Short mmCIF file of C-alpha atoms in Angstrom, two decimals:
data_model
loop_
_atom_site.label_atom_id
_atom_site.label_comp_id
_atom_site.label_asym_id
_atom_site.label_seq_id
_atom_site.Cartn_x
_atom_site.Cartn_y
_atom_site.Cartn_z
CA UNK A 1 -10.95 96.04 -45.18
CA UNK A 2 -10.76 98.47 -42.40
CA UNK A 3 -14.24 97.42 -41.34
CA UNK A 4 -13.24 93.29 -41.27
CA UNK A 5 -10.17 94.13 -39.56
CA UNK A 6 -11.70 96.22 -36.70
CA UNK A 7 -14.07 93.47 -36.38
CA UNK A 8 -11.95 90.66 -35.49
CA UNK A 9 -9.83 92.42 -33.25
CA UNK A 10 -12.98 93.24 -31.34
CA UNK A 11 -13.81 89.91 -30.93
CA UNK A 12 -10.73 88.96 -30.08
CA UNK A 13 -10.61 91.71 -27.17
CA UNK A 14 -13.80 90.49 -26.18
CA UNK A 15 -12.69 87.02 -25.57
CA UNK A 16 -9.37 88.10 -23.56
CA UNK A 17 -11.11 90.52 -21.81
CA UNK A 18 -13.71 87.48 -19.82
CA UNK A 19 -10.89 85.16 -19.57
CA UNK A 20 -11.28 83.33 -15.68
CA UNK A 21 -7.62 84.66 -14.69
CA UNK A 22 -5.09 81.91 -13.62
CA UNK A 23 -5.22 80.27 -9.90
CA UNK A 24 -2.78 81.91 -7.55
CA UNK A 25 0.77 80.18 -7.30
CA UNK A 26 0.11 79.14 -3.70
CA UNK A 27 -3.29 77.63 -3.82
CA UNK A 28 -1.89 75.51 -6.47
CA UNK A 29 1.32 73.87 -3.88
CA UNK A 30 -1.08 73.77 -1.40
CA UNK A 31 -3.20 71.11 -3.40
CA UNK A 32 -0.56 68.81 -4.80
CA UNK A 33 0.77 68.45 -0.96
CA UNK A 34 -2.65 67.47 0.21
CA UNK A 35 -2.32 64.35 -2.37
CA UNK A 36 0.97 63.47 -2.17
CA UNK A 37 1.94 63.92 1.60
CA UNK A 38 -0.44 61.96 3.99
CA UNK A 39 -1.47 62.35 7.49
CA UNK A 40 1.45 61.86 9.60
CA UNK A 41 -0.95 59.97 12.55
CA UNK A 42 0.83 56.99 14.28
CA UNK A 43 -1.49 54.52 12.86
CA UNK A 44 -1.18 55.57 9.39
CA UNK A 45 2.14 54.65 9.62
CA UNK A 46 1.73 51.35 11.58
CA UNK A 47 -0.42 49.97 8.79
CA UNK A 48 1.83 50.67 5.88
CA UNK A 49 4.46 48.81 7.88
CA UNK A 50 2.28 45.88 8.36
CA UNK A 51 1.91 45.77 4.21
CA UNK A 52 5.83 45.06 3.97
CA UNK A 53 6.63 41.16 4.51
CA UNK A 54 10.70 40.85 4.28
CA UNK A 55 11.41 37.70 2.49
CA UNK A 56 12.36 34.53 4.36
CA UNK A 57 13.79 31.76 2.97
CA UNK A 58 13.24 28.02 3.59
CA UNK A 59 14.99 26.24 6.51
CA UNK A 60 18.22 24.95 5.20
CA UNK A 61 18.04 20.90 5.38
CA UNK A 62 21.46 20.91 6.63
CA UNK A 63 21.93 20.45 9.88
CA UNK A 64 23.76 23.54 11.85
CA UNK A 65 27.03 21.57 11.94
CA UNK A 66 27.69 20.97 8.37
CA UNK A 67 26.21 24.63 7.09
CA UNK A 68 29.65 26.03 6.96
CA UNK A 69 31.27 23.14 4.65
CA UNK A 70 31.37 23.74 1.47
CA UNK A 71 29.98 20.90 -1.92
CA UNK A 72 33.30 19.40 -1.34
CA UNK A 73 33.30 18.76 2.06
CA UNK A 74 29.68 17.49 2.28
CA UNK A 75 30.31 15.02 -0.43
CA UNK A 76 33.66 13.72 1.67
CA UNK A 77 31.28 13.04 4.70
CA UNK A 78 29.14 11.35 2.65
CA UNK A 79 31.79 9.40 1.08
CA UNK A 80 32.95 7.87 4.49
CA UNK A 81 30.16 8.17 6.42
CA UNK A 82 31.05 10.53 8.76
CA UNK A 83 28.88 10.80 11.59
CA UNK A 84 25.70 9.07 12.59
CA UNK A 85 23.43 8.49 9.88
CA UNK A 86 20.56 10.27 10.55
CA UNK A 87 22.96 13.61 10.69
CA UNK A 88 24.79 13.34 7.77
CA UNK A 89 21.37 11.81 5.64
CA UNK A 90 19.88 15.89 4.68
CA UNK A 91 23.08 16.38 3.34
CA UNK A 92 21.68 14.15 -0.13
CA UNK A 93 18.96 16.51 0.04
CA UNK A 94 21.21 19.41 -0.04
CA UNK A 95 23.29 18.11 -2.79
CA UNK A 96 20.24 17.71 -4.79
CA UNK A 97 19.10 21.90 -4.33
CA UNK A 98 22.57 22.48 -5.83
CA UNK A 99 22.26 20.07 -9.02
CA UNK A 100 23.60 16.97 -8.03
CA UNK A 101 21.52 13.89 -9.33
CA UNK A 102 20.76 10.58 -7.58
CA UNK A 103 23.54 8.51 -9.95
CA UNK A 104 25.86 11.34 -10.04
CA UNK A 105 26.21 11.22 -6.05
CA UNK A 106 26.02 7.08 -6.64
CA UNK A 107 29.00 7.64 -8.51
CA UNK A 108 31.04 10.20 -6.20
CA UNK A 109 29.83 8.86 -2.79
CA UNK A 110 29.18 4.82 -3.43
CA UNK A 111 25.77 5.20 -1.77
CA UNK A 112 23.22 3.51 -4.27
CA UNK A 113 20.35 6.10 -5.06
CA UNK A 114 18.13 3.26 -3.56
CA UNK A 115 20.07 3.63 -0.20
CA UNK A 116 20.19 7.56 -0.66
CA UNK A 117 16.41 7.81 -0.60
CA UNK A 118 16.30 4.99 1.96
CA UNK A 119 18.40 7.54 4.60
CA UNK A 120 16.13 10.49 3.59
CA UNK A 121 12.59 8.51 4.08
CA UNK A 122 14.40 6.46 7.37
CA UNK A 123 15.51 10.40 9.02
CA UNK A 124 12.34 11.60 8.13
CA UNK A 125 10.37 8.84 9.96
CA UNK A 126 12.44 9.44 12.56
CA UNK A 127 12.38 13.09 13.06
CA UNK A 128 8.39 12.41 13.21
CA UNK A 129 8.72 10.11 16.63
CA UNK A 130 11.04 11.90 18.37
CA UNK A 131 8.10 13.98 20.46
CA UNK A 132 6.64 10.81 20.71
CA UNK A 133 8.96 8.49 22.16
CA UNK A 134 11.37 8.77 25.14
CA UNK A 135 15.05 9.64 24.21
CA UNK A 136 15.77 5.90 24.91
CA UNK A 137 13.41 4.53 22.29
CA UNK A 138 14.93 7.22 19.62
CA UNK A 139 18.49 6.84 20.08
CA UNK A 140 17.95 2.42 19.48
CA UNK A 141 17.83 4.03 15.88
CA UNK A 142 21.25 5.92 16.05
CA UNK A 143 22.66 2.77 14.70
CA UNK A 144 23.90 2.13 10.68
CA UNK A 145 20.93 -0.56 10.35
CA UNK A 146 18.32 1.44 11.74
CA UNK A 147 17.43 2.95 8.11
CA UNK A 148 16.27 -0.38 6.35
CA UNK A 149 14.01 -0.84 10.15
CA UNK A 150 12.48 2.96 10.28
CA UNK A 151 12.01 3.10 6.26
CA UNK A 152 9.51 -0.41 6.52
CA UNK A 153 7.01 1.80 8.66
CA UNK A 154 7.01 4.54 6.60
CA UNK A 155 3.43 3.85 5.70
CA UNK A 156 2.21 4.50 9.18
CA UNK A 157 0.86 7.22 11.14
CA UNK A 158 2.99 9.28 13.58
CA UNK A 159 1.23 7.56 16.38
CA UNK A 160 1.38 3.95 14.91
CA UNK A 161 5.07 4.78 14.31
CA UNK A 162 5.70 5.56 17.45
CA UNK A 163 4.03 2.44 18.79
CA UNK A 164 5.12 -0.24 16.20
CA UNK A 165 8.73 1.39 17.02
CA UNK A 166 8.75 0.20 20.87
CA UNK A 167 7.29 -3.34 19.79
CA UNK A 168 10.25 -3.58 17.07
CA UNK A 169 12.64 -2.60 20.11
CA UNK A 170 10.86 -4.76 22.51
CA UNK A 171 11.20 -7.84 19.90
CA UNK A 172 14.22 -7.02 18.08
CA UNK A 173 12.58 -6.86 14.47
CA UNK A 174 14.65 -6.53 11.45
CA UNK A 175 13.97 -4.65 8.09
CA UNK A 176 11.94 -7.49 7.02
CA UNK A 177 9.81 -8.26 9.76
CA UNK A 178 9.36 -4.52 10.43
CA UNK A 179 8.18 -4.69 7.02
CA UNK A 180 5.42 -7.64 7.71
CA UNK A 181 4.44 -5.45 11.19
CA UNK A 182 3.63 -2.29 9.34
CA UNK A 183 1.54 -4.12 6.54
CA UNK A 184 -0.53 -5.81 9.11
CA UNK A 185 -0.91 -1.99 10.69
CA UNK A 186 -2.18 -0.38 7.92
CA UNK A 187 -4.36 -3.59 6.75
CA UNK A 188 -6.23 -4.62 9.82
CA UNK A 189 -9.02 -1.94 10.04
CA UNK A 190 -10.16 -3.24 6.44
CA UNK A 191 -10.32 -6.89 7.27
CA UNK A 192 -13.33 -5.77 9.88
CA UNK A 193 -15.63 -8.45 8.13
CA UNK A 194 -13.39 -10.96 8.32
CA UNK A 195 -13.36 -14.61 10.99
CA UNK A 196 -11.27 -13.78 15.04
CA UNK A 197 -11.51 -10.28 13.45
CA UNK A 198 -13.00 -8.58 16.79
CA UNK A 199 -10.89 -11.00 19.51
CA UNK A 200 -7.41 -8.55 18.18
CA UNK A 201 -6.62 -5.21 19.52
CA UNK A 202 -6.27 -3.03 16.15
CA UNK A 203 -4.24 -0.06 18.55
CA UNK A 204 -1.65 -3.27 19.50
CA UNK A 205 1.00 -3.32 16.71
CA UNK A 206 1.21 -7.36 18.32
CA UNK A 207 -2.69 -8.14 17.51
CA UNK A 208 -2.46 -6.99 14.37
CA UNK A 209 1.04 -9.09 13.19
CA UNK A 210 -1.14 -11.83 14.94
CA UNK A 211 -3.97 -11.81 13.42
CA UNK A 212 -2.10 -11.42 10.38
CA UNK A 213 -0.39 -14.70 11.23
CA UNK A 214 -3.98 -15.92 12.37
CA UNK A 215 -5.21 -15.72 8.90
CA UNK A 216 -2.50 -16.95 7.28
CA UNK A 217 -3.20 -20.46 9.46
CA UNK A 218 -6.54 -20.29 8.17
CA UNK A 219 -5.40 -20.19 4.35
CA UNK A 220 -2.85 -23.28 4.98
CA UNK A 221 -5.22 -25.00 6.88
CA UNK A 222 -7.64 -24.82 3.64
CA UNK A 223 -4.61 -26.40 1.51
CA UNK A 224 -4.50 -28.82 3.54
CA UNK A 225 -1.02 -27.33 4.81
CA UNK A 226 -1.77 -28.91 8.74
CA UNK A 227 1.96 -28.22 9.81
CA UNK A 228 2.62 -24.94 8.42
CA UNK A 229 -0.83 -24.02 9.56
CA UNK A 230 0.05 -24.61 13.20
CA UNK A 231 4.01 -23.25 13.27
CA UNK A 232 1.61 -20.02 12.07
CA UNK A 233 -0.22 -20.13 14.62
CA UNK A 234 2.43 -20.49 16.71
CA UNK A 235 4.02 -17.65 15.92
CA UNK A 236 0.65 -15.40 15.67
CA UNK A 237 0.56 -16.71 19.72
CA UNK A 238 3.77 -15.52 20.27
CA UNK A 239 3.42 -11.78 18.87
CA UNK A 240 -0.26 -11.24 20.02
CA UNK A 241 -0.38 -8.88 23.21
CA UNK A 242 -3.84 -8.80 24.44
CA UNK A 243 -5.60 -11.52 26.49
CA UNK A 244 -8.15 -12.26 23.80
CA UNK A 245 -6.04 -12.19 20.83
CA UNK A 246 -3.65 -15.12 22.47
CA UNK A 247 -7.34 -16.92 23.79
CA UNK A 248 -8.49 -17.19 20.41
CA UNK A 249 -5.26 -18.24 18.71
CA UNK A 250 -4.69 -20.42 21.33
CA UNK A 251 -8.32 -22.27 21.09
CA UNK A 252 -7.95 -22.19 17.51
CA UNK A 253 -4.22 -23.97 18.26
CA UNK A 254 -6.04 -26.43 20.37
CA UNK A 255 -8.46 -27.57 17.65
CA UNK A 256 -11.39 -26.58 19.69
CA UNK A 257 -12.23 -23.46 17.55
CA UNK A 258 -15.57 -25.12 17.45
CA UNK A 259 -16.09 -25.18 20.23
CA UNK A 260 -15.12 -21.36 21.28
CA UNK A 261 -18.78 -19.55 22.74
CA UNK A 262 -21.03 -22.49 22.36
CA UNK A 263 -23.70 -19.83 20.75
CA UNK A 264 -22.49 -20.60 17.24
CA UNK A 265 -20.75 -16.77 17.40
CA UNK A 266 -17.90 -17.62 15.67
CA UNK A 267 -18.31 -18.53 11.86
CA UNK A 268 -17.40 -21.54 10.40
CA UNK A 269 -13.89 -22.74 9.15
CA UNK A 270 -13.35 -20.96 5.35
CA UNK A 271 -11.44 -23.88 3.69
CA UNK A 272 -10.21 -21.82 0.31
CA UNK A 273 -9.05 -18.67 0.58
CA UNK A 274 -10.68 -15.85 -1.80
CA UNK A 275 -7.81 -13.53 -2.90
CA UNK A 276 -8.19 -10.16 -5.02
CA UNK A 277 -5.23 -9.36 -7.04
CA UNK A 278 -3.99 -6.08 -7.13
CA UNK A 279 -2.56 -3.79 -9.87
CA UNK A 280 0.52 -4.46 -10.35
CA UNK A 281 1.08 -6.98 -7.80
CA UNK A 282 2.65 -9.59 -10.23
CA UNK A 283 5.31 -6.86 -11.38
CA UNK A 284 6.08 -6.48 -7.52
CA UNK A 285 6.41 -10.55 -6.89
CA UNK A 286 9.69 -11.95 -6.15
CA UNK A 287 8.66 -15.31 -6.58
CA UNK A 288 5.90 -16.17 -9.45
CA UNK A 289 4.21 -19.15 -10.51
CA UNK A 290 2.83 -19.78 -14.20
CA UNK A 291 -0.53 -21.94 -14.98
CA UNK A 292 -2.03 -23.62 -17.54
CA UNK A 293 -5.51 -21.77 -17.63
CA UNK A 294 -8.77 -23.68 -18.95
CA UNK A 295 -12.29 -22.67 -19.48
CA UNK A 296 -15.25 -23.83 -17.19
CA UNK A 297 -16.76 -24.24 -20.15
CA UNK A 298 -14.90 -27.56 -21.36
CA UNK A 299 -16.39 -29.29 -18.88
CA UNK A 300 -13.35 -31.83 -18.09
CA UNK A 301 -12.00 -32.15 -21.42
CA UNK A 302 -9.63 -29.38 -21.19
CA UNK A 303 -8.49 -29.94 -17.65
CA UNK A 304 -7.35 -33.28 -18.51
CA UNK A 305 -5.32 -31.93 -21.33
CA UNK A 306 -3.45 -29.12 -19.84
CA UNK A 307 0.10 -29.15 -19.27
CA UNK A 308 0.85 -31.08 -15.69
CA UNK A 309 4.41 -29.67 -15.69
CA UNK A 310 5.73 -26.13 -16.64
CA UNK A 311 9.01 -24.00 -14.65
CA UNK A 312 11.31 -21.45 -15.25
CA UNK A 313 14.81 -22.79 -16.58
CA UNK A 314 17.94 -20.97 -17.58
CA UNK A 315 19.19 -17.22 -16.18
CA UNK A 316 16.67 -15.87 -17.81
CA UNK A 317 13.73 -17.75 -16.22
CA UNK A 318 12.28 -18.94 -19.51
CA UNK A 319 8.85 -20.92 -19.08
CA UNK A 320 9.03 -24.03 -20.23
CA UNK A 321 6.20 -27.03 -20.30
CA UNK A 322 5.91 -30.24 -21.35
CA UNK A 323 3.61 -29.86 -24.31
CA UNK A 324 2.43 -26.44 -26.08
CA UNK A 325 -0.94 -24.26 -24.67
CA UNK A 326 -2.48 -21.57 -25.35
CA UNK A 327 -3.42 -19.48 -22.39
CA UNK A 328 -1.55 -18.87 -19.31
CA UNK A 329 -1.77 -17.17 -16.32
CA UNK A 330 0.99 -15.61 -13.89
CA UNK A 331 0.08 -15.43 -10.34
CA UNK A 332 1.95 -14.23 -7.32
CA UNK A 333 3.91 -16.78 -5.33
CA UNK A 334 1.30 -17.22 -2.88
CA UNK A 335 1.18 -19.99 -0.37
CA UNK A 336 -1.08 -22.17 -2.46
CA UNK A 337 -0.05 -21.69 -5.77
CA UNK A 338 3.81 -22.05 -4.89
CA UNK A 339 3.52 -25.75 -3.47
CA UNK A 340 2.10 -26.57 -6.77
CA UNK A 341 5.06 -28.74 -8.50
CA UNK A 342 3.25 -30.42 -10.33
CA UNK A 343 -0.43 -30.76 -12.09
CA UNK A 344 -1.32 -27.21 -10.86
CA UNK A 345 -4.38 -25.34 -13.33
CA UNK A 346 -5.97 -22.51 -13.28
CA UNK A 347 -10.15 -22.36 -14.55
CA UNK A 348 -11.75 -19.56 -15.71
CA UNK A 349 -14.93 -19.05 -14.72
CA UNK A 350 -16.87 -15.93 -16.87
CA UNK A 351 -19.51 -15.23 -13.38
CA UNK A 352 -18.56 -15.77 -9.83
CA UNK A 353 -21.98 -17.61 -9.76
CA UNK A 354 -21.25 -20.10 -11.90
CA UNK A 355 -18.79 -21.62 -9.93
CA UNK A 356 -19.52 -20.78 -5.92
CA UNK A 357 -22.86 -20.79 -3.85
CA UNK A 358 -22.15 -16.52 -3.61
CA UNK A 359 -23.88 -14.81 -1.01
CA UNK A 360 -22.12 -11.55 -1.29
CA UNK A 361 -23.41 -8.82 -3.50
CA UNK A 362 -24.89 -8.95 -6.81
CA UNK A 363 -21.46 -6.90 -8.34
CA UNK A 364 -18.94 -10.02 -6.98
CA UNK A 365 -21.36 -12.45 -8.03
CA UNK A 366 -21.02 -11.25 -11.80
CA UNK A 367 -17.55 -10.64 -12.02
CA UNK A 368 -14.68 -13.68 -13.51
CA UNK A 369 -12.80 -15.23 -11.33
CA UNK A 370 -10.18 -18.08 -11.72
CA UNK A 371 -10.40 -21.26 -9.92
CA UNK A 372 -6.64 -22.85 -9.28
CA UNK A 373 -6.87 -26.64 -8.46
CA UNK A 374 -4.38 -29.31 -7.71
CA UNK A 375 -5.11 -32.41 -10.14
CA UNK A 376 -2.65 -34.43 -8.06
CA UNK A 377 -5.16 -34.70 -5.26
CA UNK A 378 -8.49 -35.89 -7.19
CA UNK A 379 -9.94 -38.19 -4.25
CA UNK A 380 -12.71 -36.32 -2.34
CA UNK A 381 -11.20 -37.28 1.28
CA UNK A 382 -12.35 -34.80 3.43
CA UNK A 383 -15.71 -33.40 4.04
CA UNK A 384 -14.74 -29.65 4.46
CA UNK A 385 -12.44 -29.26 1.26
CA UNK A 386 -13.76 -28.23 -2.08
CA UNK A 387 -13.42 -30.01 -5.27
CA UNK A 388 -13.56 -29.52 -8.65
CA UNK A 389 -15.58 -31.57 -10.33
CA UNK A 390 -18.31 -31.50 -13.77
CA UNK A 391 -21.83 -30.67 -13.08
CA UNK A 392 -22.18 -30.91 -9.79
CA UNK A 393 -20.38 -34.51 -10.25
CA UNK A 394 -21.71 -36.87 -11.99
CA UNK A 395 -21.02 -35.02 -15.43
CA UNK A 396 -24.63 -35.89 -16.70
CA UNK A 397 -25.61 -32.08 -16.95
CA UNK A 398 -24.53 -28.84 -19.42
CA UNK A 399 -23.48 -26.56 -16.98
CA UNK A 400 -19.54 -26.88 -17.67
CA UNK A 401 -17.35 -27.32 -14.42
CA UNK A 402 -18.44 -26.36 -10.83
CA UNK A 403 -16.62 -26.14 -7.29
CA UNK A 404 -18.36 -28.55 -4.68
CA UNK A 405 -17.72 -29.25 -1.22
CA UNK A 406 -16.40 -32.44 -0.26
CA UNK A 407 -19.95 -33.64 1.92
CA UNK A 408 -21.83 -32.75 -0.64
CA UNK A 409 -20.15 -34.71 -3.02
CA UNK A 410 -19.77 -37.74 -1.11
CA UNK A 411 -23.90 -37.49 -0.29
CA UNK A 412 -24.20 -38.22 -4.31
CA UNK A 413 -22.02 -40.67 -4.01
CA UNK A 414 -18.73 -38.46 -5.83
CA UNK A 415 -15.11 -40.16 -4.89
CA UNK A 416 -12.76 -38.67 -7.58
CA UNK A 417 -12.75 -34.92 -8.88
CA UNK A 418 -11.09 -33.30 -10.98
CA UNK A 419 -8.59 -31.65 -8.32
CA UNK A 420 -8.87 -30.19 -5.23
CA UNK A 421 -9.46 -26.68 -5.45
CA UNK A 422 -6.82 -24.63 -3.22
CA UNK A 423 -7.04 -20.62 -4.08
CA UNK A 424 -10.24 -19.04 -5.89
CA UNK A 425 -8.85 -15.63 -7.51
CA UNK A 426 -10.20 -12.41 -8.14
CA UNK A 427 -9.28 -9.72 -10.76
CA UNK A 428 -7.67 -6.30 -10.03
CA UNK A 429 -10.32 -3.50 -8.96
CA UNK A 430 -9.57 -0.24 -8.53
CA UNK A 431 -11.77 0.42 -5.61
CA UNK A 432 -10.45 -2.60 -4.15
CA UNK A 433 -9.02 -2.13 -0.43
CA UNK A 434 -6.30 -5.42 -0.91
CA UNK A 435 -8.42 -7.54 1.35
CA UNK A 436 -9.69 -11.36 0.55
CA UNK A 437 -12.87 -12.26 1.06
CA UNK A 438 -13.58 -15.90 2.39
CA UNK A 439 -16.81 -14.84 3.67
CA UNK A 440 -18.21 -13.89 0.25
CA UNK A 441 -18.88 -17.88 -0.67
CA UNK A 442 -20.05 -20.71 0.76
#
């Protein structure tokens, strides 16, 4: 036992005895400063400055004079208007960070939520042209009607604002012709391919409100519409700025649009116009106008038996016709379709190609399109209208119903149609740029 005992405790003295002593007190501070203090060099502690971003927060939408009112007060100016409108307009916006809702202020203030984002949209647009127009220019818009002008060219560009804002001075526009100016803005570069296209000044806001108006005479002059055609011309005269926009409305006004280069330069006279639909433009109509639709391929049969009379009677605007039908169509008041009182229909046509001469692309040429004709004018009078008529006119063939021209009718000997053919209609696309195509057809 003695033995074991004397054993172990050698052992264990030989193990204490090599034991690496401990590290001295001061070598051990001297390593957990190196780690924990770092060099004290300028630029050490220039770049741990530069790390720290204080936080910032958003420009207030208020303008410095009302920041010190409180929810109360900012809803009184509201209330009465106090102040120019463009001032006291961020105030809805203000209103809003704190809770309010668009029928909530409706109900406090008695500004309708569509006026309240009217005034927001209207001091936005013109915050953008102030560093673009003379202090003369913006202050025209200090006045209480100036939202309903600035919100119409909302769609713009800064610099087409800014432009389109000195013609609306210059020609004392209101909301709804401000409204027709900045559609023909932001429309004319896509209607490159289209007839007097290249005679207009696309950076004029004028030009393009008169070639607007330009083709507009074009489509009424295809219906037929001689007198509305030239007041629209008038007017396209009297906006146009440049020299050749006003030479080619006026030749056209003179009837000599024939005659204009003598190299055959300018195309010929589109009598129908071509018009694309676009999503949701039937929801956005104020004025609508509801067709009997046919097939092409009844041939006459069915066009002869449609409905000539349908309206809208009653508050509600309930369609009612003259006999029952089973397909209909609802169009956009357009031009041609609204002077339809009576014996308007729509035919649809399954290929492009099957009703026109197409010499656009192979895609247009398959699509459906729907032919509206006026069955109160069947006599094929004049050489450069189109008609609607079976096989090609005679009504011998199996083809179904066509669209002629006039000459070409009259060559084979053709007096009556079926109608005279005033809009051809395309469907909604959604690549589609909102731009008609005359040129597509012959």
């Amino acid at each position: 036992m003695a033995m074991l005992s004397t054993s172990f405790l050698a052992a264990d003295h030989h193990l204490r005895r090599h034991k690496p002593p401990p590290p001295p007190s001061h070598a051990k501070s001297t390593s957990i400063s190196a780690i924990i203090i770092p060099s004290s060099s300028s630029a050490s502690r220039s770049q741990q400055q530069q790390l720290y971003q204080p936080y910032r927060p958003p420009p207030s939408p208020v303008p410095p004079k009302y920041r010190s009112l409180d929810t109360s007060a900012r809803l009184d100016i509201l209330s009465n208007r106090l102040g120019l409108w463009f001032e006291y307009a961020p105030l809805v916006t203000s209103l809003y960070q704190e809770g309010f809702i668009s029928t909530t202020l409706e109900e406090i203030t008695g500004i309708p939520s569509i006026e309240q984002n009217r005034l927001l949209v209207a001091s936005q647009v013109r915050d953008s042209i102030v560093e673009c127009c003379d202090s003369d220019t913006v202050s025209f818009f200090d006045t209480p009607g100036s939202p309903d002008i600035l919100y119409e060219i909302r769609i713009l560009s800064t610099p087409q604002r800014a432009s389109s804002a000195e013609f609306i001075i210059k020609n004392g526009f209101d909301g709804r012709r401000a409204g027709e100016l900045a559609k023909s803005m932001k429309d004319f570069p896509r209607r490159y391919a289209e007839r007097g296209w290249e005679s207009f000044d696309g950076n004029l806001p004028g030009d393009c409100l008169g070639f607007m108006y330009y083709r507009q005479a074009q489509e009424h002059k295809s219906a037929s519409l001689l007198e509305l055609s030239r007041v629209t011309l008038e007017k396209a005269l009297e906006v146009s700025e440049s020299a050749p926009a006003k030479q080619r409305v006026s030749v056209e006004l003179e009837g000599k649009a024939g005659e204009e280069g003598g190299d055959g330069a300018v195309a010929e006279v589109v009598k129908v116009p071509v018009v694309r639909m676009s999503v949701g433009e039937v929801s956005q109509s104020t004025t609508v106008a509801v067709l009997p639709v046919c097939k092409a391929e009844g041939k006459g049969v069915e066009v002869e038996e449609a409905p000539w009379e349908s309206g809208m009677l009653g508050d509600f605007g309930v369609v009612e016709a003259e006999k029952g039908w089973n397909r209909w169509v609802v169009l956009p008041g357009w031009e041609p379709v609204a002077i339809l009182k009576r014996g308007g229909v729509a035919v649809a046509f399954k290929r492009a190609g099957d009703a026109l001469q197409w010499r656009g692309r192979r895609r247009d040429e398959e699509e459906q399109i729907l032919v509206v004709a006026d069955r109160g004018r069947r006599e094929v009078a004049l050489d450069d209208a189109y008609y609607l008529v079976v096989s090609g006119g005679n009504g011998s063939g199996e083809e179904g119903l066509r669209v002629e021209r006039g000459l070409k009718l009259k060559e084979i000997g053709v007096g009556d149609s079926l109608g005279t053919v005033v809009l051809i209609v395309r469907p909604p696309r959604d690549d589609y740029e909102d731009q008609s195509a005359p040129q597509d057809w012959d």
